[in-house]
Amino acid sequence: MEAEGLGWLLVPLHQLVSWGASGAIVFGGVVPYIPQYRDIRRTQNADGFSTHVCLVLLVANILRILFWFGRHFESPLLWQSIIMILTMLLMLKLCTEVRVANELNIKRRSFADFDLHHFWHWSSFTDYVQCVLAFTGVAGYITYLSIDSAVFVEMLGFLAVLTEAMLGVPQLYRNYHHRSTEGMSLKMVLMWTSGDTFKTAYFLLNGAPLQFSVCGLLQVLVDLAILGQAYVFAHHPQKLVPHTAHPASAKAL
């Protein structure tokens, strides 16, 4: 009788934990960008945030959604991609508005110019939307034609998670190039690390496709490397060239 009574308690508890884990997967990835968004709005300065972070995450999550059509995976991971795409579009909109407002005598640059020198540095949020739609259309059409190929589907999944795993590489390179982590939010990188660790554990425990687990581990290693840079450069500071410094209030990702 006691075992049966305990069973009635454990079943809803297990369900509650499962819902909590799924909710953390869906919304946990966007949490680090909330203080970043608020900081940019408060300071009206987006210099410390690289919009290439948005580019990487948009590409990665669009590819992940396309991968779902070839090989269904857990629904929370699909919803995570949708929420992340919407979040990155909001970040792009704010960063573009702030940058344009702060620039004087700006020459309008648009996606339609097809100028690689100014790629992803356009003057209107609409241009970013056009680029995202164009990429989605091309990638979607190729996926539609190749969806019956198991090799293509697996490669698509690997490319999606590998792209996301490389999210921290631009920050890693920037820190190495300037021999400093000035302008980078340590708090945010810690949130990245904890989130990526939880996400990788979720992949492993829930039997997600192998690509997800491998690239999740790679993402954690990149996060740890950035934290290592923060420690090393804090103990061996280098004098920065004035034009490379970012405002202390602007957080780089």
CSV table of C-alpha atoms in Angstrom, one decimal, residues 48-194:
chain,number,residue,atom,x,y,z
A,48,GLY,CA,29.7,46.0,-27.4
A,49,PHE,CA,27.3,43.5,-29.0
A,50,SER,CA,28.2,41.8,-32.3
A,51,THR,CA,25.3,41.3,-34.5
A,52,HIS,CA,27.2,38.4,-36.0
A,53,VAL,CA,25.9,36.5,-32.9
A,54,CYS,CA,22.5,37.0,-34.3
A,55,LEU,CA,23.6,35.8,-37.8
A,56,VAL,CA,25.1,32.6,-36.4
A,57,LEU,CA,22.0,31.8,-34.3
A,58,LEU,CA,19.6,32.6,-37.1
A,59,VAL,CA,21.5,30.3,-39.5
A,60,ALA,CA,21.8,27.5,-37.0
A,61,ASN,CA,18.2,27.5,-35.9
A,62,ILE,CA,16.8,27.8,-39.4
A,63,LEU,CA,18.9,24.7,-40.4
A,64,ARG,CA,17.7,22.9,-37.3
A,65,ILE,CA,14.1,23.5,-38.2
A,66,LEU,CA,14.7,22.1,-41.7
A,67,PHE,CA,16.5,19.1,-40.2
A,68,TRP,CA,13.3,18.4,-38.2
A,69,PHE,CA,11.4,17.8,-41.4
A,70,GLY,CA,13.9,15.1,-42.3
A,71,ARG,CA,14.3,13.6,-38.9
A,72,HIS,CA,11.9,14.5,-36.1
A,73,PHE,CA,13.4,15.2,-32.7
A,74,GLU,CA,12.1,16.4,-29.4
A,75,SER,CA,9.4,19.1,-29.7
A,76,PRO,CA,11.1,21.4,-27.0
A,77,LEU,CA,14.1,21.6,-29.3
A,78,LEU,CA,12.0,22.6,-32.2
A,79,TRP,CA,10.2,25.3,-30.2
A,80,GLN,CA,13.6,26.5,-28.8
A,81,SER,CA,14.7,27.2,-32.4
A,82,ILE,CA,11.5,29.2,-33.1
A,83,ILE,CA,11.8,31.3,-30.0
A,84,MET,CA,15.5,31.9,-30.6
A,85,ILE,CA,14.8,33.1,-34.2
A,86,LEU,CA,12.3,35.6,-32.9
A,87,THR,CA,14.6,36.8,-30.2
A,88,MET,CA,17.5,37.3,-32.6
A,89,LEU,CA,15.2,39.3,-34.9
A,90,LEU,CA,14.3,41.5,-32.0
A,91,MET,CA,18.0,42.0,-31.1
A,92,LEU,CA,18.8,42.9,-34.7
A,93,LYS,CA,15.9,45.4,-34.8
A,94,LEU,CA,17.1,47.2,-31.7
A,95,CYS,CA,20.8,47.2,-32.7
A,96,THR,CA,20.1,48.5,-36.2
A,97,GLU,CA,17.9,51.3,-34.8
A,98,VAL,CA,20.5,52.3,-32.2
A,99,ARG,CA,23.4,52.2,-34.6
A,100,VAL,CA,21.7,54.3,-37.3
A,101,ALA,CA,20.5,56.8,-34.7
A,102,ASN,CA,24.1,57.3,-33.5
A,103,GLU,CA,25.8,57.5,-36.9
A,104,LEU,CA,26.0,60.9,-38.7
A,105,ASN,CA,25.9,61.3,-42.4
A,106,ILE,CA,25.3,57.6,-42.8
A,107,LYS,CA,25.3,56.2,-46.3
A,108,ARG,CA,22.4,53.8,-46.8
A,109,ARG,CA,23.5,50.3,-47.3
A,110,SER,CA,21.0,47.6,-48.2
A,111,PHE,CA,20.8,43.9,-48.8
A,112,ALA,CA,19.9,44.5,-52.4
A,113,ASP,CA,23.3,46.1,-53.0
A,114,PHE,CA,25.0,42.6,-52.7
A,115,ASP,CA,28.1,44.3,-51.4
A,116,LEU,CA,30.1,41.7,-49.4
A,117,HIS,CA,32.2,44.4,-47.7
A,118,HIS,CA,29.0,45.6,-45.9
A,119,PHE,CA,27.3,42.3,-45.5
A,120,TRP,CA,25.3,42.1,-42.3
A,121,HIS,CA,25.9,45.8,-41.7
A,122,TRP,CA,22.9,47.3,-43.3
A,123,SER,CA,20.9,50.5,-42.6
A,124,SER,CA,17.5,49.0,-42.1
A,125,PHE,CA,16.0,46.1,-40.2
A,126,THR,CA,14.0,45.2,-43.3
A,127,ASP,CA,17.2,44.3,-45.1
A,128,TYR,CA,18.1,41.7,-42.4
A,129,VAL,CA,14.6,40.3,-42.7
A,130,GLN,CA,15.0,40.0,-46.5
A,131,CYS,CA,18.3,38.2,-46.1
A,132,VAL,CA,16.9,35.8,-43.6
A,133,LEU,CA,13.9,35.1,-45.8
A,134,ALA,CA,16.2,34.6,-48.8
A,135,PHE,CA,18.4,32.1,-46.9
A,136,THR,CA,15.4,30.3,-45.6
A,137,GLY,CA,13.9,30.0,-49.1
A,138,VAL,CA,17.1,28.7,-50.7
A,139,ALA,CA,17.9,26.3,-47.9
A,140,GLY,CA,14.3,25.1,-47.7
A,141,TYR,CA,14.1,24.4,-51.5
A,142,ILE,CA,17.4,22.4,-51.4
A,143,THR,CA,16.0,20.5,-48.4
A,144,TYR,CA,12.8,19.8,-50.2
A,145,LEU,CA,14.7,18.4,-53.2
A,146,SER,CA,17.0,16.2,-51.0
A,147,ILE,CA,14.7,15.2,-48.1
A,148,ASP,CA,14.7,11.6,-49.1
A,149,SER,CA,18.5,11.3,-48.8
A,150,ALA,CA,19.5,10.1,-45.4
A,151,VAL,CA,23.0,11.4,-45.9
A,152,PHE,CA,21.8,14.9,-46.7
A,153,VAL,CA,19.5,14.9,-43.7
A,154,GLU,CA,22.2,13.8,-41.3
A,155,MET,CA,24.7,16.4,-42.8
A,156,LEU,CA,22.0,19.1,-42.4
A,157,GLY,CA,21.6,18.3,-38.7
A,158,PHE,CA,25.3,18.2,-38.2
A,159,LEU,CA,25.7,21.6,-39.9
A,160,ALA,CA,22.9,23.1,-37.8
A,161,VAL,CA,24.4,22.2,-34.5
A,162,LEU,CA,28.0,22.8,-35.6
A,163,THR,CA,27.1,26.3,-36.6
A,164,GLU,CA,25.5,26.9,-33.2
A,165,ALA,CA,28.6,25.4,-31.5
A,166,MET,CA,30.7,28.0,-33.2
A,167,LEU,CA,28.7,30.8,-31.6
A,168,GLY,CA,31.5,31.7,-29.2
A,169,VAL,CA,34.3,31.5,-31.6
A,170,PRO,CA,34.1,35.2,-32.8
A,171,GLN,CA,34.2,36.3,-29.2
A,172,LEU,CA,37.1,33.9,-28.5
A,173,TYR,CA,39.0,35.4,-31.5
A,174,ARG,CA,38.3,39.0,-30.5
A,175,ASN,CA,39.6,38.4,-27.0
A,176,TYR,CA,42.7,36.7,-28.3
A,177,HIS,CA,43.3,39.5,-30.9
A,178,HIS,CA,43.0,42.3,-28.3
A,179,ARG,CA,44.6,40.3,-25.5
A,180,SER,CA,41.7,41.5,-23.4
A,181,THR,CA,38.1,40.7,-22.4
A,182,GLU,CA,37.1,44.4,-21.9
A,183,GLY,CA,33.5,45.0,-23.1
A,184,MET,CA,32.6,41.3,-22.6
A,185,SER,CA,30.0,40.4,-20.0
A,186,LEU,CA,31.5,37.7,-17.8
A,187,LYS,CA,28.0,37.1,-16.3
A,188,MET,CA,26.6,36.4,-19.7
A,189,VAL,CA,29.4,33.9,-20.6
A,190,LEU,CA,28.7,32.1,-17.3
A,191,MET,CA,25.1,31.9,-18.3
A,192,TRP,CA,26.1,30.6,-21.7
A,193,THR,CA,28.3,27.9,-20.0
A,194,SER,CA,25.6,26.8,-17.5
